[in-house]
Amino acid sequence: MERTAIIFLGPPGAGKGTQAARLSQELGFKKLSTGDILRDHVARMTPLGQVAKPIMERGDLVPDDLILALIKEELSDRVVFDGFPRTLAQAEALDRLLEETGTRLLGVVLVEVPEEELLRRLLRRAGLEGRSDDNEETIRRRLEVYRTQTAPLVEYYEKRGVLKRIDGTGTPEEVYARIKGALGV
Ligand code: ADP
């Protein structure tokens, strides 16, 4: 069977995690969420968790080499990436990895939501779930990190002709239908 991958890209609060979970389940792909894996390491206080904890609490990015080691460990034949890649260096390393493993990229789903709506959603989630990086100061930092370090990937994938821009507003069902339509799955 052909090895395939889908990438979810977008700012914090865009709903990538929810949509990636649903799509991976329906297609029978493994969902590989670097944020979830890191939170699990933090909860277990592994060596990686101890390094990652203060970085995540500030809203900064965990170093690329640590993230890449994680990805190599968790890679699977059919995978949906959620929250990875987040820097140009990660995207280039992923390109090499996909090439080496003969994996075809089915598409990069960019979930777009206006910034005021992102802030509203993240602050609401902060109240509901109590994630330690969901306070207003860290949220603003994560949005800034997205703009400066991750947003350049939009052009990177657009140039390769694999980017699918999705309107992330509306109900989760509406957004999901747009994603399936754009990917043709
Ligand atoms: P969100 O999309 O809401 O920011 P995530 O769960 O994707 O949440 O990520 C939470 C935090 O985990 C990030 O702010 C960052 O510190 C760290 N992280 C997750 N994925 C990566 C990655 N690919 N590279 C570097 N750091 C990451």
Tab-separated table of C-alpha atoms and ligand atoms in Angstrom:
chain	number	residue	atom	x	y	z
A	1	MET	CA	0.000	0.000	0.000
A	2	GLU	CA	1.207	3.492	-0.830
A	3	ARG	CA	2.532	5.519	2.091
A	4	THR	CA	0.641	8.801	2.449
A	5	ALA	CA	0.533	11.853	4.705
A	6	ILE	CA	-1.686	14.883	5.332
A	7	ILE	CA	-0.519	18.019	7.160
A	8	PHE	CA	-2.724	20.369	9.192
A	9	LEU	CA	-1.443	23.922	9.386
A	10	GLY	CA	-2.937	26.927	11.124
A	11	PRO	CA	-2.739	29.197	14.146
A	12	PRO	CA	-3.496	28.077	17.699
A	13	GLY	CA	-7.240	27.955	18.229
A	14	ALA	CA	-8.080	27.315	14.568
A	15	GLY	CA	-9.484	23.885	15.369
A	16	LYS	CA	-6.747	21.832	13.676
A	17	GLY	CA	-6.643	19.246	16.439
A	18	THR	CA	-10.383	18.554	16.302
A	19	GLN	CA	-10.449	18.312	12.519
A	20	ALA	CA	-7.255	16.234	12.344
A	21	ALA	CA	-8.677	13.785	14.881
A	22	ARG	CA	-11.882	13.352	12.948
A	23	LEU	CA	-10.219	12.979	9.566
A	24	SER	CA	-7.564	10.552	10.796
A	25	GLN	CA	-10.235	8.412	12.403
A	26	GLU	CA	-12.410	8.340	9.304
A	27	LEU	CA	-9.502	7.553	6.953
A	28	GLY	CA	-7.818	5.118	9.326
A	29	PHE	CA	-4.668	7.248	9.490
A	30	LYS	CA	-2.534	7.721	12.581
A	31	LYS	CA	-2.885	11.209	14.045
A	32	LEU	CA	0.483	12.550	15.031
A	33	SER	CA	0.013	15.633	17.194
A	34	THR	CA	3.294	17.033	18.506
A	35	GLY	CA	1.425	19.152	21.099
A	36	ASP	CA	-0.385	16.073	22.495
A	37	ILE	CA	2.804	13.998	22.566
A	38	LEU	CA	4.693	16.813	24.318
A	39	ARG	CA	1.909	17.287	26.899
A	40	ASP	CA	2.082	13.550	27.605
A	41	HIS	CA	5.843	13.806	28.164
A	42	VAL	CA	5.313	16.783	30.479
A	43	ALA	CA	2.675	14.880	32.462
A	44	ARG	CA	5.062	11.914	32.848
A	45	MET	CA	8.026	14.219	33.558
A	46	THR	CA	10.263	12.385	31.084
A	47	PRO	CA	13.590	14.078	30.176
A	48	LEU	CA	11.905	15.566	27.105
A	49	GLY	CA	8.963	16.665	29.250
A	50	GLN	CA	11.257	18.448	31.665
A	51	VAL	CA	12.862	20.400	28.839
A	52	ALA	CA	9.574	21.120	27.086
A	53	LYS	CA	7.516	22.248	30.093
A	54	PRO	CA	8.876	25.793	30.633
A	55	ILE	CA	9.106	26.386	26.879
A	56	MET	CA	5.461	25.424	26.348
A	57	GLU	CA	4.354	27.482	29.329
A	58	ARG	CA	5.933	30.560	27.743
A	59	GLY	CA	4.294	29.783	24.403
A	60	ASP	CA	7.607	29.309	22.601
A	61	LEU	CA	8.616	26.436	20.338
A	62	VAL	CA	10.423	23.329	21.512
A	63	PRO	CA	13.782	22.980	19.631
A	64	ASP	CA	13.573	21.441	16.158
A	65	ASP	CA	15.987	18.560	16.874
A	66	LEU	CA	13.832	17.310	19.764
A	67	ILE	CA	10.674	17.552	17.664
A	68	LEU	CA	12.299	15.713	14.756
A	69	ALA	CA	13.433	12.873	16.993
A	70	LEU	CA	9.839	12.555	18.193
A	71	ILE	CA	8.471	12.518	14.671
A	72	LYS	CA	10.904	9.828	13.523
A	73	GLU	CA	9.887	7.675	16.460
A	74	GLU	CA	6.162	8.048	15.827
A	75	LEU	CA	6.043	8.054	12.024
A	76	SER	CA	3.606	5.655	10.413
A	77	ASP	CA	2.608	4.526	6.888
A	78	ARG	CA	-0.495	6.665	6.810
A	79	VAL	CA	-0.314	9.729	8.982
A	80	VAL	CA	-2.060	13.023	9.697
A	81	PHE	CA	0.325	15.613	11.144
A	82	ASP	CA	-1.265	18.079	13.569
A	83	GLY	CA	0.890	20.964	14.807
A	84	PHE	CA	3.918	19.839	12.809
A	85	PRO	CA	5.822	21.221	10.958
A	86	ARG	CA	5.921	24.616	12.665
A	87	THR	CA	9.200	26.045	11.360
A	88	LEU	CA	10.884	26.084	7.949
A	89	ALA	CA	13.616	23.798	9.302
A	90	GLN	CA	10.949	21.288	10.384
A	91	ALA	CA	9.249	21.502	6.980
A	92	GLU	CA	12.526	20.858	5.159
A	93	ALA	CA	13.367	17.949	7.431
A	94	LEU	CA	9.891	16.525	6.873
A	95	ASP	CA	10.335	16.804	3.102
A	96	ARG	CA	13.508	14.738	3.359
A	97	LEU	CA	11.807	12.194	5.597
A	98	LEU	CA	8.828	11.821	3.247
A	99	GLU	CA	11.202	11.424	0.328
A	100	GLU	CA	13.340	8.827	2.107
A	101	THR	CA	10.312	6.777	3.097
A	102	GLY	CA	8.560	7.137	-0.264
A	103	THR	CA	5.581	8.875	1.329
A	104	ARG	CA	3.230	10.958	-0.824
A	105	LEU	CA	1.844	14.202	0.616
A	106	LEU	CA	-1.907	14.243	-0.096
A	107	GLY	CA	-2.256	17.885	0.917
A	108	VAL	CA	-1.535	20.604	3.451
A	109	VAL	CA	-4.752	21.824	5.039
A	110	LEU	CA	-4.475	25.442	6.192
A	111	VAL	CA	-7.309	26.215	8.629
A	112	GLU	CA	-7.879	29.981	8.618
A	113	VAL	CA	-9.713	31.918	11.338
A	114	PRO	CA	-9.566	35.695	11.998
A	115	GLU	CA	-7.300	36.621	14.904
A	116	GLU	CA	-10.050	38.130	17.133
A	117	GLU	CA	-11.988	34.885	16.836
A	118	LEU	CA	-8.856	32.856	17.700
A	119	LEU	CA	-8.338	34.897	20.867
A	120	ARG	CA	-11.977	34.423	21.851
A	121	ARG	CA	-11.799	30.668	21.317
A	122	LEU	CA	-8.502	30.258	23.178
A	123	LEU	CA	-9.667	32.310	26.155
A	124	ARG	CA	-12.863	30.267	26.322
A	125	ARG	CA	-10.847	27.018	26.197
A	126	ALA	CA	-8.641	28.405	28.970
A	127	GLY	CA	-11.691	28.702	31.190
A	128	LEU	CA	-12.972	25.236	30.286
A	129	GLU	CA	-9.891	23.007	30.139
A	130	GLY	CA	-7.316	24.824	32.220
A	131	ARG	CA	-4.411	24.031	29.878
A	132	SER	CA	-1.384	25.679	31.465
A	133	ASP	CA	-0.465	27.512	28.233
A	134	ASP	CA	-3.972	28.932	27.784
A	135	ASN	CA	-3.596	32.202	29.702
A	136	GLU	CA	-3.860	35.524	27.917
A	137	GLU	CA	-0.160	36.360	27.944
A	138	THR	CA	0.906	32.954	26.611
A	139	ILE	CA	-1.891	32.962	24.061
A	140	ARG	CA	-0.645	36.275	22.648
A	141	ARG	CA	2.887	34.884	22.536
A	142	ARG	CA	1.714	31.705	20.716
A	143	LEU	CA	-0.110	33.807	18.128
A	144	GLU	CA	3.033	35.892	17.615
A	145	VAL	CA	5.204	32.772	17.311
A	146	TYR	CA	2.748	31.494	14.707
A	147	ARG	CA	2.982	34.718	12.713
A	148	THR	CA	6.770	34.888	12.762
A	149	GLN	CA	7.892	31.234	12.675
A	150	THR	CA	5.044	29.158	11.243
A	151	ALA	CA	3.183	31.448	8.810
A	152	PRO	CA	6.114	31.330	6.318
A	153	LEU	CA	5.174	27.678	5.714
A	154	VAL	CA	2.016	28.872	3.962
A	155	GLU	CA	4.078	30.231	1.089
A	156	TYR	CA	6.426	27.247	1.232
A	157	TYR	CA	3.579	24.798	0.572
A	158	GLU	CA	1.677	27.145	-1.724
A	159	LYS	CA	4.689	27.172	-4.068
A	160	ARG	CA	4.640	23.382	-4.142
A	161	GLY	CA	0.962	23.462	-5.130
A	162	VAL	CA	-0.179	21.317	-2.209
A	163	LEU	CA	-1.834	23.972	-0.015
A	164	LYS	CA	-5.604	23.758	0.624
A	165	ARG	CA	-6.947	26.936	2.227
A	166	ILE	CA	-9.943	26.192	4.426
A	167	ASP	CA	-12.283	28.701	6.069
A	168	GLY	CA	-12.167	27.617	9.713
A	169	THR	CA	-15.214	29.609	10.826
A	170	GLY	CA	-18.663	28.058	11.300
A	171	THR	CA	-19.525	24.783	12.972
A	172	PRO	CA	-16.978	21.933	13.211
A	173	GLU	CA	-19.192	19.951	10.794
A	174	GLU	CA	-19.097	22.739	8.213
A	175	VAL	CA	-15.335	23.025	8.470
A	176	TYR	CA	-14.938	19.250	8.206
A	177	ALA	CA	-17.031	19.135	5.031
A	178	ARG	CA	-14.848	21.850	3.482
A	179	ILE	CA	-11.695	19.901	4.334
A	180	LYS	CA	-12.973	16.665	2.825
A	181	GLY	CA	-14.053	18.502	-0.285
A	182	ALA	CA	-10.683	20.187	-0.683
A	183	LEU	CA	-8.732	16.948	-0.222
A	184	GLY	CA	-11.137	14.959	-2.368
A	185	VAL	CA	-11.445	12.180	0.211
B	1	ADP	P1	-1.778	25.105	19.745
B	1	ADP	O1	-2.000	24.719	18.312
B	1	ADP	O2	-3.016	25.500	20.455
B	1	ADP	O3	-0.669	26.108	19.943
B	1	ADP	P2	-0.371	22.590	20.309
B	1	ADP	O4	-0.918	21.533	21.172
B	1	ADP	O5	-0.201	22.284	18.857
B	1	ADP	O6	-1.313	23.830	20.552
B	1	ADP	O7	1.074	23.045	20.851
B	1	ADP	C1	1.283	23.425	22.193
B	1	ADP	C2	2.754	23.807	22.421
B	1	ADP	O8	3.594	22.655	22.184
B	1	ADP	C3	3.322	24.870	21.488
B	1	ADP	O9	3.039	26.180	21.949
B	1	ADP	C4	4.819	24.544	21.520
B	1	ADP	O10	5.430	25.011	22.679
B	1	ADP	C5	4.838	23.023	21.571
B	1	ADP	N1	4.884	22.405	20.212
B	1	ADP	C6	3.902	21.654	19.630
B	1	ADP	N2	4.271	21.268	18.393
B	1	ADP	C7	5.504	21.789	18.176
B	1	ADP	C8	6.418	21.766	17.076
B	1	ADP	N3	6.126	21.116	15.928
B	1	ADP	N4	7.592	22.432	17.206
B	1	ADP	C9	7.913	23.071	18.336
B	1	ADP	N5	7.109	23.142	19.407
B	1	ADP	C10	5.906	22.516	19.337
